[in-house]
Coordinates of C-alpha atoms in Angstrom, one line a residue:
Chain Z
X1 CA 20.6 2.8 -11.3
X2 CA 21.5 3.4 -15.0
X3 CA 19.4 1.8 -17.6
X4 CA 22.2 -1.0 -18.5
X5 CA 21.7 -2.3 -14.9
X6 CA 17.9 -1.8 -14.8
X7 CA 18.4 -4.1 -18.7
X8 CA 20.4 -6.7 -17.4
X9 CA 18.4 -7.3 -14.1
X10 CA 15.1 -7.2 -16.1
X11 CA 16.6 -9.6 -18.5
X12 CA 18.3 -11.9 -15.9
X13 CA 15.2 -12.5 -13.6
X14 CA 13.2 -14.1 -17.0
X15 CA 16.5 -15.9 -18.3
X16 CA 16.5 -17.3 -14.6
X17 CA 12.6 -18.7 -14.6
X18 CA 13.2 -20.0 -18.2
X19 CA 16.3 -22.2 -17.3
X20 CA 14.7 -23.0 -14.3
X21 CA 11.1 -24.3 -17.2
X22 CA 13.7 -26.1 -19.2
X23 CA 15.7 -27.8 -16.7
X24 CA 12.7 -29.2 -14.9
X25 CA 10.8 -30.1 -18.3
X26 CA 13.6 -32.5 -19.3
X27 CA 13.9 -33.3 -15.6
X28 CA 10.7 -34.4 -15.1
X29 CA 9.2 -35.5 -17.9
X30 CA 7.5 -38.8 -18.0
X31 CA 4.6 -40.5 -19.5
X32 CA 1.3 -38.0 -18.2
X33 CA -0.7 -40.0 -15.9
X34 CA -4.4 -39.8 -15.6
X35 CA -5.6 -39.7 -12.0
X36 CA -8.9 -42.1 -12.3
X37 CA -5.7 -44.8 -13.1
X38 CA -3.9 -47.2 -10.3
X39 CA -0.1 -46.0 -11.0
X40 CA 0.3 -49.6 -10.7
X41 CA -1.7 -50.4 -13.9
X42 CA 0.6 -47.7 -15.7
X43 CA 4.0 -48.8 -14.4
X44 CA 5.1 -45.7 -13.2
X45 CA 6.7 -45.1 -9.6
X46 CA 5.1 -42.3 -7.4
X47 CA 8.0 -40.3 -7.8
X48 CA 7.8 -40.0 -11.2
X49 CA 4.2 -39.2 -11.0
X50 CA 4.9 -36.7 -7.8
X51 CA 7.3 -34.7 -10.6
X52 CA 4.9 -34.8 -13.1
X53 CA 2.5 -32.6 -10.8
X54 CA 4.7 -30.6 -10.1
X55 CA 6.0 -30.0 -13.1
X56 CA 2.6 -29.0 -14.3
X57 CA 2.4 -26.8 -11.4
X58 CA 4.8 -24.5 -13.5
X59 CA 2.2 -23.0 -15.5
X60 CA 0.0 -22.0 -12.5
X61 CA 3.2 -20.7 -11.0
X62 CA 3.7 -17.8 -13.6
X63 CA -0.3 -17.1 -13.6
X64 CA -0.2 -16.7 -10.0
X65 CA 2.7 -14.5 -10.2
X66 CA 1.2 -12.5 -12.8
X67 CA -2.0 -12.3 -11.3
X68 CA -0.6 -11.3 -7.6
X69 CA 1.0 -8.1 -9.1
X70 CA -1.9 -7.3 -10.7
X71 CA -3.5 -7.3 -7.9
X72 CA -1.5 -5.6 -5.9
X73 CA -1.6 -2.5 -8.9
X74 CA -5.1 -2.2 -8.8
X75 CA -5.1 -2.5 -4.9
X76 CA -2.8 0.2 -4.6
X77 CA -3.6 2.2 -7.7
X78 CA -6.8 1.9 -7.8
X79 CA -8.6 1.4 -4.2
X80 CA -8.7 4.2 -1.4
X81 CA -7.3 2.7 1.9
X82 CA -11.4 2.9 2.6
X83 CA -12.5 1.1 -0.1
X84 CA -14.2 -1.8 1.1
X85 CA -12.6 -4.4 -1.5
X86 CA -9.4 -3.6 0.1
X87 CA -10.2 -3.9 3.7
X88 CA -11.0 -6.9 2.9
X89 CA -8.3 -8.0 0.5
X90 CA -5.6 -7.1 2.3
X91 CA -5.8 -7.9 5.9
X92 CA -5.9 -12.2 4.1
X93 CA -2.9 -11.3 2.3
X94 CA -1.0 -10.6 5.3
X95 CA -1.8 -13.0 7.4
X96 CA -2.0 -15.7 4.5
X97 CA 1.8 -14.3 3.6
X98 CA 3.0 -14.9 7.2
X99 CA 1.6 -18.5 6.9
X100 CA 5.4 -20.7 7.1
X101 CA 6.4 -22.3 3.3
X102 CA 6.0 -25.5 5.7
X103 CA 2.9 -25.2 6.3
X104 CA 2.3 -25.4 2.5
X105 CA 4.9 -28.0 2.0
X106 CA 3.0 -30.7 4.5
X107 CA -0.3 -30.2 2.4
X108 CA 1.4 -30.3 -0.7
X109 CA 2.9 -34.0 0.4
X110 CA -0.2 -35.0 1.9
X111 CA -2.0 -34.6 -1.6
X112 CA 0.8 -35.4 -3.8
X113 CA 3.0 -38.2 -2.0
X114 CA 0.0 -39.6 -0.2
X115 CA -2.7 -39.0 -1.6
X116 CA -1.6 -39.0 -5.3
X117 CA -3.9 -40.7 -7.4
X118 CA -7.2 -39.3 -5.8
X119 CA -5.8 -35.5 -5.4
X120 CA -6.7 -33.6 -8.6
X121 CA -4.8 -30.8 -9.8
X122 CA -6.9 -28.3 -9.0
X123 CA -6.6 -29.1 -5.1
X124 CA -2.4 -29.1 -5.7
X125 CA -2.8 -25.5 -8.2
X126 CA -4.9 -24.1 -5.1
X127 CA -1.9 -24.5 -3.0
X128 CA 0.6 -23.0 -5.7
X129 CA -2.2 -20.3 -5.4
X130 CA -2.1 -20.1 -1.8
X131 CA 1.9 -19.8 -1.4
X132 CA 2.8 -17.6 -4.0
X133 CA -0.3 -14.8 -4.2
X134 CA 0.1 -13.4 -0.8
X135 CA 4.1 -12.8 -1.1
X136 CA 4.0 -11.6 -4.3
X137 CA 1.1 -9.4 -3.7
X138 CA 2.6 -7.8 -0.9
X139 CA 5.9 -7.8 -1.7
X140 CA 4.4 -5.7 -5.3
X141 CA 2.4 -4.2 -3.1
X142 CA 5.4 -3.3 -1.4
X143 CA 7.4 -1.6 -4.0
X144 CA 4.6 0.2 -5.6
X145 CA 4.2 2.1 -2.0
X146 CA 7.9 2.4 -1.9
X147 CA 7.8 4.9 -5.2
X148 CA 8.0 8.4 -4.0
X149 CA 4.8 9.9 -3.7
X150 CA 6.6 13.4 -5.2
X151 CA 6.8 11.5 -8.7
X152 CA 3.2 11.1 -8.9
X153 CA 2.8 14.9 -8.0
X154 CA 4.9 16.0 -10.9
X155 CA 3.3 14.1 -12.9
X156 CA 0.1 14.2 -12.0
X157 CA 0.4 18.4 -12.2
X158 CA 1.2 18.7 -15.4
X159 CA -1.8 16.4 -16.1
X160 CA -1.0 13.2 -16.9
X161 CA -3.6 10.4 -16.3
X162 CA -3.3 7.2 -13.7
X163 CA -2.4 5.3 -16.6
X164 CA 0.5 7.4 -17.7
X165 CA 1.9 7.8 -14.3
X166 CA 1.8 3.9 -13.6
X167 CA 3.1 2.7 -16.9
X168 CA 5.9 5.5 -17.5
X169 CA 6.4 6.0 -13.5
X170 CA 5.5 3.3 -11.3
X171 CA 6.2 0.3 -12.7
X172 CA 9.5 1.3 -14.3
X173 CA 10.8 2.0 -10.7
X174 CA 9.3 -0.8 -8.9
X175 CA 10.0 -3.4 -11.3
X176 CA 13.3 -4.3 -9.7
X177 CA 11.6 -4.6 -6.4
X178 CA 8.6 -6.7 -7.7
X179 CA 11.3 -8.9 -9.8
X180 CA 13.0 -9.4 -6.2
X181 CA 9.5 -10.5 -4.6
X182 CA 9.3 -12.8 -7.4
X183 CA 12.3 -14.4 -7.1
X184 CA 11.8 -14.8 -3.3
X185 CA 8.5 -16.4 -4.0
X186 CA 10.0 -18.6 -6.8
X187 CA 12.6 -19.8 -3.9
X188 CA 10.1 -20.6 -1.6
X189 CA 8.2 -22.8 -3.9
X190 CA 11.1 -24.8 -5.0
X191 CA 12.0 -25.2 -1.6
X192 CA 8.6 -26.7 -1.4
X193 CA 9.0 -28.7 -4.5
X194 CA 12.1 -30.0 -3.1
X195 CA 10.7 -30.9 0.1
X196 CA 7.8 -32.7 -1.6
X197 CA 10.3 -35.2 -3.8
X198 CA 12.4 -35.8 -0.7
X199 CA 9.4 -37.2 1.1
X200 CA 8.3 -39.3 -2.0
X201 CA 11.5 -41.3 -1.8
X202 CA 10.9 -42.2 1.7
X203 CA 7.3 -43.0 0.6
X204 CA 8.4 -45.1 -2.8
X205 CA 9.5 -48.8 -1.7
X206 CA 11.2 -50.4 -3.1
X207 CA 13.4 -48.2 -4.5
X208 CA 16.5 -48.8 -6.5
X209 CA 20.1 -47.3 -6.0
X210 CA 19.9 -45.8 -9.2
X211 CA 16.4 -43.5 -8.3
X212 CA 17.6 -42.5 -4.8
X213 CA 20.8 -41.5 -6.6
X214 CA 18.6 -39.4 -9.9
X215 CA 16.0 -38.3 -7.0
X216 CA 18.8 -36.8 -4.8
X217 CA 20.7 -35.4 -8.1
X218 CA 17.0 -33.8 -8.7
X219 CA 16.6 -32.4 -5.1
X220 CA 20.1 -31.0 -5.4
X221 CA 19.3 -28.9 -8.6
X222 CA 16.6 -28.0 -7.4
X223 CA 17.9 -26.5 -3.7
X224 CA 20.6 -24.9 -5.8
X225 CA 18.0 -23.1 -7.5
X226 CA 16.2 -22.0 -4.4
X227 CA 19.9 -20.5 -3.2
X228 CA 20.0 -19.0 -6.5
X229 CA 16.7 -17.2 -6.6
X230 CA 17.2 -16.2 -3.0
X231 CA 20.5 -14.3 -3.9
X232 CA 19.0 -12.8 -6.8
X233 CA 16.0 -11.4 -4.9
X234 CA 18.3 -9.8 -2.0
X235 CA 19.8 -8.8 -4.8
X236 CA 17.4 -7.1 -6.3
X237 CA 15.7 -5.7 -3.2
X238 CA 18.5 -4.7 -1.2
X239 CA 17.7 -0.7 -1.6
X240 CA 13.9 -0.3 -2.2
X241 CA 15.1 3.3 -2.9
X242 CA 17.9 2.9 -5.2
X243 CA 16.6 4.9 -8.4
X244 CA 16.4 7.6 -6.2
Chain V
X1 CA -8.8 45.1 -3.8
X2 CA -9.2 48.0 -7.4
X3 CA -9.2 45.3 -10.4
X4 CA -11.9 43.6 -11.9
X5 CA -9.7 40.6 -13.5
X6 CA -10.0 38.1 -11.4
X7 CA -8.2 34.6 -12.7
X8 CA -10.0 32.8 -9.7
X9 CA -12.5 33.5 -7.5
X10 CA -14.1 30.5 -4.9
X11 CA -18.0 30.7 -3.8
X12 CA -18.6 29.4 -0.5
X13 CA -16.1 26.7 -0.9
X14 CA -16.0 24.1 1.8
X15 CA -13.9 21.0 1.8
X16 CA -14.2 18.0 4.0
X17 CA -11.5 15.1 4.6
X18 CA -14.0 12.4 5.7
X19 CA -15.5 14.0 8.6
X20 CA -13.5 17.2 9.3
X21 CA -14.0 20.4 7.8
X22 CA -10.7 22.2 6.5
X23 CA -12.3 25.1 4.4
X24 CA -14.9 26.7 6.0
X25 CA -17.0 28.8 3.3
X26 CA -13.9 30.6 1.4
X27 CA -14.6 33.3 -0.4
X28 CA -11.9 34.9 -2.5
X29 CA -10.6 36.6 -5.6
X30 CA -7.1 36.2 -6.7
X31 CA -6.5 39.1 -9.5
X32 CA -4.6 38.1 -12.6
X33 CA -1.0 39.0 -13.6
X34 CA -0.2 39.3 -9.9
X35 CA 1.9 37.1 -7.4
X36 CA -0.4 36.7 -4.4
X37 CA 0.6 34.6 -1.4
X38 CA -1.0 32.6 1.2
X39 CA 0.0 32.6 4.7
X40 CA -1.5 31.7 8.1
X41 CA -0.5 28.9 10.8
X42 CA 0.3 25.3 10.3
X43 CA -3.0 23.5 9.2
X44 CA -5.3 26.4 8.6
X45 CA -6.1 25.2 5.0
X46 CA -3.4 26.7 3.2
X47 CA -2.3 24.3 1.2
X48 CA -5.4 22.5 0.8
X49 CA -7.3 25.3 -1.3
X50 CA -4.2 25.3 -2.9
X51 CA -4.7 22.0 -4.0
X52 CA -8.2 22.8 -4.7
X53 CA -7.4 25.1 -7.7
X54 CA -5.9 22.2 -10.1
X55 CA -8.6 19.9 -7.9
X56 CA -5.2 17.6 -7.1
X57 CA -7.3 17.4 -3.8
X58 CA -9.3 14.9 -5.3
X59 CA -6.3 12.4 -5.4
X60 CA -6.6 11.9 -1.9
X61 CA -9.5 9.6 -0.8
X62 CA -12.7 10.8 1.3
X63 CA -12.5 14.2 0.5
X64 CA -15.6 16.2 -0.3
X65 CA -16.1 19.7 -1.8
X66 CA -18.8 21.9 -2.1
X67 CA -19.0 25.5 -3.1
X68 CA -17.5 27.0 -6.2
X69 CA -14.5 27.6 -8.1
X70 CA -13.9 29.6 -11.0
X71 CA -10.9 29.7 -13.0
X72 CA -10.6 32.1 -15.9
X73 CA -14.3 32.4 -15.7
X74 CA -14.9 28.7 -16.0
X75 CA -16.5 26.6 -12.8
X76 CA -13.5 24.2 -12.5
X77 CA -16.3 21.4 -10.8
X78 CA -18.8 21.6 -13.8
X79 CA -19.0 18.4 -15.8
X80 CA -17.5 19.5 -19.3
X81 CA -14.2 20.3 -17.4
X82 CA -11.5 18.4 -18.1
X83 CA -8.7 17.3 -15.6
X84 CA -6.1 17.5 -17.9
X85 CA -7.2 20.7 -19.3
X86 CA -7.7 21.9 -16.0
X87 CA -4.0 20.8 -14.6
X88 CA -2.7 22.1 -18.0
X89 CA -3.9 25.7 -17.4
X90 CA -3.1 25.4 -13.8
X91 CA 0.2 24.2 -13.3
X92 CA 2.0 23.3 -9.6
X93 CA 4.9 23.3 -8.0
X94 CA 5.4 21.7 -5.0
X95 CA 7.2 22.4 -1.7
X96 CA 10.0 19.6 -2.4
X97 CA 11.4 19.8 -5.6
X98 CA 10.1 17.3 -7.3
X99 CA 12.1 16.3 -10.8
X100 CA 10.6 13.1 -12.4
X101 CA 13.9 10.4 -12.4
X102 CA 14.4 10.8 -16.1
X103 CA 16.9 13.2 -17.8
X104 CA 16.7 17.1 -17.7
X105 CA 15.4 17.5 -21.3
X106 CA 12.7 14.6 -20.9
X107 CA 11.4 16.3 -17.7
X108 CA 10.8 19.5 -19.7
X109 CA 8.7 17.7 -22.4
X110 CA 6.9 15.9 -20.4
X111 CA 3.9 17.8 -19.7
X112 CA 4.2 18.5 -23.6
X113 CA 4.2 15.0 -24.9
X114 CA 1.1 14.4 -22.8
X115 CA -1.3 16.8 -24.2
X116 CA 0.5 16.3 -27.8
X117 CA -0.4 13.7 -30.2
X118 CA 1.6 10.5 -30.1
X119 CA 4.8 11.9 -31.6
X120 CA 3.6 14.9 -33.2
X121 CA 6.7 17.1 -31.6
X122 CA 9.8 16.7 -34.0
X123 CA 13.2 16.8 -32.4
X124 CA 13.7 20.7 -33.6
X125 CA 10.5 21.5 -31.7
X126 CA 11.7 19.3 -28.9
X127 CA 14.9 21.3 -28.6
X128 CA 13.3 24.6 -29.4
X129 CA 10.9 24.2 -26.4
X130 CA 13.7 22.8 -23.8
X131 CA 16.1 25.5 -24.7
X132 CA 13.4 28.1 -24.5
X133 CA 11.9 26.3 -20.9
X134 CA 14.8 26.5 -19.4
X135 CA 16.2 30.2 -20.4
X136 CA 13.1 31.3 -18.8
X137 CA 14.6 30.0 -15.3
X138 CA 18.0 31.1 -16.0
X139 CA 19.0 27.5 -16.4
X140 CA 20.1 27.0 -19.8
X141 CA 23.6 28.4 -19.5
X142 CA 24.0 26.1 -16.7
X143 CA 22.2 23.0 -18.4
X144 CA 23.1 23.3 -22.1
X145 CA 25.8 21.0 -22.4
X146 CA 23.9 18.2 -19.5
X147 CA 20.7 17.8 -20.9
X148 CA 20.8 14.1 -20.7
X149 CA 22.1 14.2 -17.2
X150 CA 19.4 12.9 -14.4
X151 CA 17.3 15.4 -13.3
X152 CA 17.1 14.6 -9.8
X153 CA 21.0 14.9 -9.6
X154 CA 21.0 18.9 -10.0
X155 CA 20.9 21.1 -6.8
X156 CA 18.3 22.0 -5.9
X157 CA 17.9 25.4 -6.3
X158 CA 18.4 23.7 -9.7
X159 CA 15.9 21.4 -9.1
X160 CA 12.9 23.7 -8.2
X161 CA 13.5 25.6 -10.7
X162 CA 13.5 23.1 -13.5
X163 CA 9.9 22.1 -12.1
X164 CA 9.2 25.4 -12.9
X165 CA 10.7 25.2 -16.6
X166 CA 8.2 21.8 -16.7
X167 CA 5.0 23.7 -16.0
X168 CA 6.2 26.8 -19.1
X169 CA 5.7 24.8 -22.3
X170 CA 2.1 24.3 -21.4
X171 CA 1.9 27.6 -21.1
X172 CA -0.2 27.7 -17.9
X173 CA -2.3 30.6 -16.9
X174 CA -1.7 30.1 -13.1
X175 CA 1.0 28.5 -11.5
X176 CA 0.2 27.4 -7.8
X177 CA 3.5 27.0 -5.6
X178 CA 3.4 25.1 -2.3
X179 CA 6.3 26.6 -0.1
X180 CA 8.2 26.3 -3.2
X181 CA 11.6 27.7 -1.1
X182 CA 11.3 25.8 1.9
X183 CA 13.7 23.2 0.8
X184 CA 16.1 26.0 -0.6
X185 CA 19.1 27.8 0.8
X186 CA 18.6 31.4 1.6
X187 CA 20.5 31.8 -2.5
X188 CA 18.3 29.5 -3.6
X189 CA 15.0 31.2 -2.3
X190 CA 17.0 34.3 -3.6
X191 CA 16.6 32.8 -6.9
X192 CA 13.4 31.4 -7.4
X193 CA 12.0 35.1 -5.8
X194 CA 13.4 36.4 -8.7
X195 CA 12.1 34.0 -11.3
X196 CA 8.4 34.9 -9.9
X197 CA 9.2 38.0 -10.3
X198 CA 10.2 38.1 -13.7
X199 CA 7.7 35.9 -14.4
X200 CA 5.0 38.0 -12.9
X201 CA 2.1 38.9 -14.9
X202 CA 3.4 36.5 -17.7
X203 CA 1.5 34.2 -15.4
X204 CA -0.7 34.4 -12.1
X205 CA 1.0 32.8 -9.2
X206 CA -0.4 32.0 -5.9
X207 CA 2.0 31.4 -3.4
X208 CA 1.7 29.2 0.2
X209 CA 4.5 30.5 2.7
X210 CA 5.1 30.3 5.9
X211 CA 8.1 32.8 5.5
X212 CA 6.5 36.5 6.1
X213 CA 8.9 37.9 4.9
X214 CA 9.0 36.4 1.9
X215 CA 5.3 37.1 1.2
X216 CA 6.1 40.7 2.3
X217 CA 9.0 41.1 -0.5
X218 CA 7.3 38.6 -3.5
X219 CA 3.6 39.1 -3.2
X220 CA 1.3 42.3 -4.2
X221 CA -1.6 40.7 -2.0
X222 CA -1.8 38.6 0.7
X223 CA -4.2 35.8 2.6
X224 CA -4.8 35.1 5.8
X225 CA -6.0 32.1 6.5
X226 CA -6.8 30.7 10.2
X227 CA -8.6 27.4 10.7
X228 CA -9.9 26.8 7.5
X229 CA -11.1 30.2 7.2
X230 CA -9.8 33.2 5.3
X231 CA -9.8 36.0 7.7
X232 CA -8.4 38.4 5.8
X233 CA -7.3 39.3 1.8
X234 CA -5.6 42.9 1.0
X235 CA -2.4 43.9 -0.3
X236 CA 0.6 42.9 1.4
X237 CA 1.7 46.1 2.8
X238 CA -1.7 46.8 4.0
X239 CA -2.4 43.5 5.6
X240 CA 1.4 43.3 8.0
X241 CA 0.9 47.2 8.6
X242 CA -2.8 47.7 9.5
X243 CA -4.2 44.4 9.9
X244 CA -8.3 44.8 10.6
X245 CA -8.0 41.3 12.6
X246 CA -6.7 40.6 15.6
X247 CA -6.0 37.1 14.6
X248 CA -3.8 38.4 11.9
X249 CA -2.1 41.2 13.8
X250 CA -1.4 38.6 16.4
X251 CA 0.2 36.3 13.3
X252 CA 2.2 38.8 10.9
X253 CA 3.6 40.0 14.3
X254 CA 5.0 36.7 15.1
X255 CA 2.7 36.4 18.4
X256 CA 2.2 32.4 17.2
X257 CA 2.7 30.0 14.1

């Protein structure tokens, strides 16, 4: 792949999550809403306040991501397949990564659509935690093990250290694939997010015309955005070997 | 074995991968200057003193050495010994050709720009140590005018012998090749044989191979090694004309392996 392609794909994937920030900042911004109050007192609807959550959910999204690919770096960089640390890591990320988005998506209703003014953030930023770590981990996790183990041999015979091979090596040539993981996990959790508002207009009553029409404009966007972060990632990870 | 410059010798060197034993108390002495080559059946613990010599071993987890290993004099397991020293002085080739995915003139500085300080090598230097790399494999005529091509697009004939070019700018003292033709065409093995030759007593090269007859026509000694232990070290026309062993009659006569 030549280094315009690598550009534009490393550029596109940030460009993507950025629109994605905006949209749902202007979307979704309404007076902040402190859980100890009745959203009765504060005449706000429990859609607006389900969006608000999830809007702040945003931040916790990209330090989850973040921290899921460090993760899987040090877990494959740094721990022998013995190491205890990983046998224990990494047996929960598989099976919480093969857990269904659904799965997910009904506890994320029950504490934000029904439970909304008693859930804290923390328990809703535990289940961000809980969808996105164990795809992106292993989907880094993934690509890092998808880097030919022949490039670490040259490298590592003329001398160079860990750190040298994974900055100027490894993460150059898996970055594509871990962008593609992102993207998949990004999907998923707007899917999610999606799901969640949907519900919340059943929930709401009464509810006018105009809401069901902004809501379902809302839920629209956003399932567009799920296609489009899918396509990206199968993009991006159709050929884990590519730069080879 | 009549010289007394030895690049590396091993004292009872054993080597473990978790519980099973692949060197079994190797003794040898490799002489400087010289090609010397490695031979012996699939899994006797070729490769793996090999690997040993630059400590790459150590890479792969659960792996436990004892014994001894001079290089140059120098115990290569003592504490004051650097890895990067140690890899610079002992450079490797492998059995696949193994170009980093970056152009032909980055691969041959790599190994420089790593034990250089942070852009200390000008672009004159930088040229004069590609162009001079690669004329030492024959490859400059070929590669003058594609420097900036991908590396891993050459042949690879090409290929291997660019990972030789890498190793030269850090002017190693041993080079350690791991069936370095085995991916090559019968001209490509043609070619690199030569190169070693040429090269030969520049540097010291240990060679694995499971071709005989290559070790016959490259190497001036030879090893015998048989499950994990070295049966046999003497020059190669002493060693597939009057073996002392059994074990390595029965193997440079093509009875098994």
């Amino acid at each position: 792949m030549d280094k315009t392609k690598l550009l534009f794909n490393i550029i596109a994937v940030p460009i993507l999550i950025i629109v994605l920030t905006v949209y749902l900042t202007l979307t979704f911004t309404v007076p902040t809403v402190n859980s100890e109050v009745s959203f009765e007192s504060m005449n706000i609807n429990r859609i607006n306040l389900v969006k608000v959550r999830l809007m702040w959910m945003i931040p916790v999204l990209c330090v989850a991501i973040i921290v899921s690919v460090v993760i899987a770096f040090v877990v494959e960089e740094w721990l022998s397949t013995n190491n205890l640390i990983r046998r224990i890591i990494e047996p929960q990320i598989i099976i919480l990564s093969s857990i269904p988005s659904i799965v997910y998506g009904i506890l994320a209703i029950y504490y934000l659509v029904f439970n909304p003014i008693s859930s804290s953030y923390v328990s809703l930023a535990f289940i961000v935690i809980l969808l996105v770590v164990p795809i992106t981990t292993l989907s880094a996790q993934n690509a890092i093990r998808n880097i030919d183990i022949s490039i670490r041999h040259a490298a590592y015979a003329v001398g160079a250290t860990k750190t040298k091979v994974i900055l100027d090596h490894v993460l150059p040539l898996s970055l594509l694939e871990i962008l593609g993981g992102i993207c998949h996990t990004i999907s998923r959790t707007l899917a999610v997010a999606a799901l969640c508002i949907l519900v919340s207009i059943l929930v709401e009553s009464p509810i006018s015309g105009q809401t069901i029409v902004n809501i379902v404009h809302n839920i629209g966007i956003l399932l567009l955005l799920v296609l489009l972060f899918s396509i990206v990632s199968s993009f991006l990870r159709k050929n884990p070997n590519v730069m080879y | 074995m009549d010289t007394n410059n030895y690049c590396i010798e091993t004292e009872n060197l054993n080597l473990w991968y978790g519980d099973f034993q692949a060197l079994i108390d190797v003794n040898v002495r490799i002489p400087e200057g010289q090609i010397t080559s490695l031979i012996g059946p699939s899994g006797c613990g070729k490769t793996t003193l090999l690997r040993c010599f630059n400590r790459v071993n150590e890479r792969y987890g659960n792996v436990t050495t004892e014994g001894e290993i001079h290089i140059l004099g120098k115990n290569i397991y003592d504490p004051d010994v650097s890895l990067l020293e140690l890899r610079k002085t002992v450079g490797m080739v492998f059995q696949r050709p193994n170009p980093l995915p970056i152009s032909v003139y980055d691969n041959i500085l790599f190994g420089i720009r790593i034990h250089s300080p942070f852009r200390s090598l000008t672009r004159s230097q930088s040229d004069e140590i590609v162009e001079e790399a690669l004329t030492s494999v024959f490859l400059w005529e070929d590669l003058k005018d594609n420097l900036k091509t991908k590396a891993t697009t050459l042949q690879l004939e090409q290929q291997q012998k660019l990972c030789i070019a890498r190793l030269l700018p850090l002017k190693p003292k041993v080079i350690l090749m791991d069936e370095p033709c085995s991916a090559l065409d019968a001209k490509g093995t043609e070619a690199v044989e030569e190169l070693m030759s040429i090269l030969e007593g520049t540097f010291t090269f240990l060679i694995v191979t499971h071709n005989m007859a290559q070790a016959r026509r490259v190497s001036k000694e030879c090893i015998f090694m048989f499950l994990g232990e070295l049966i046999e070290h003497k020059d190669t026309q002493t060693l597939f004309e009057s073996p002392e062993h059994e074990r390595t009659a029965d193997y440079v006569q093509m009875r098994y392996g």
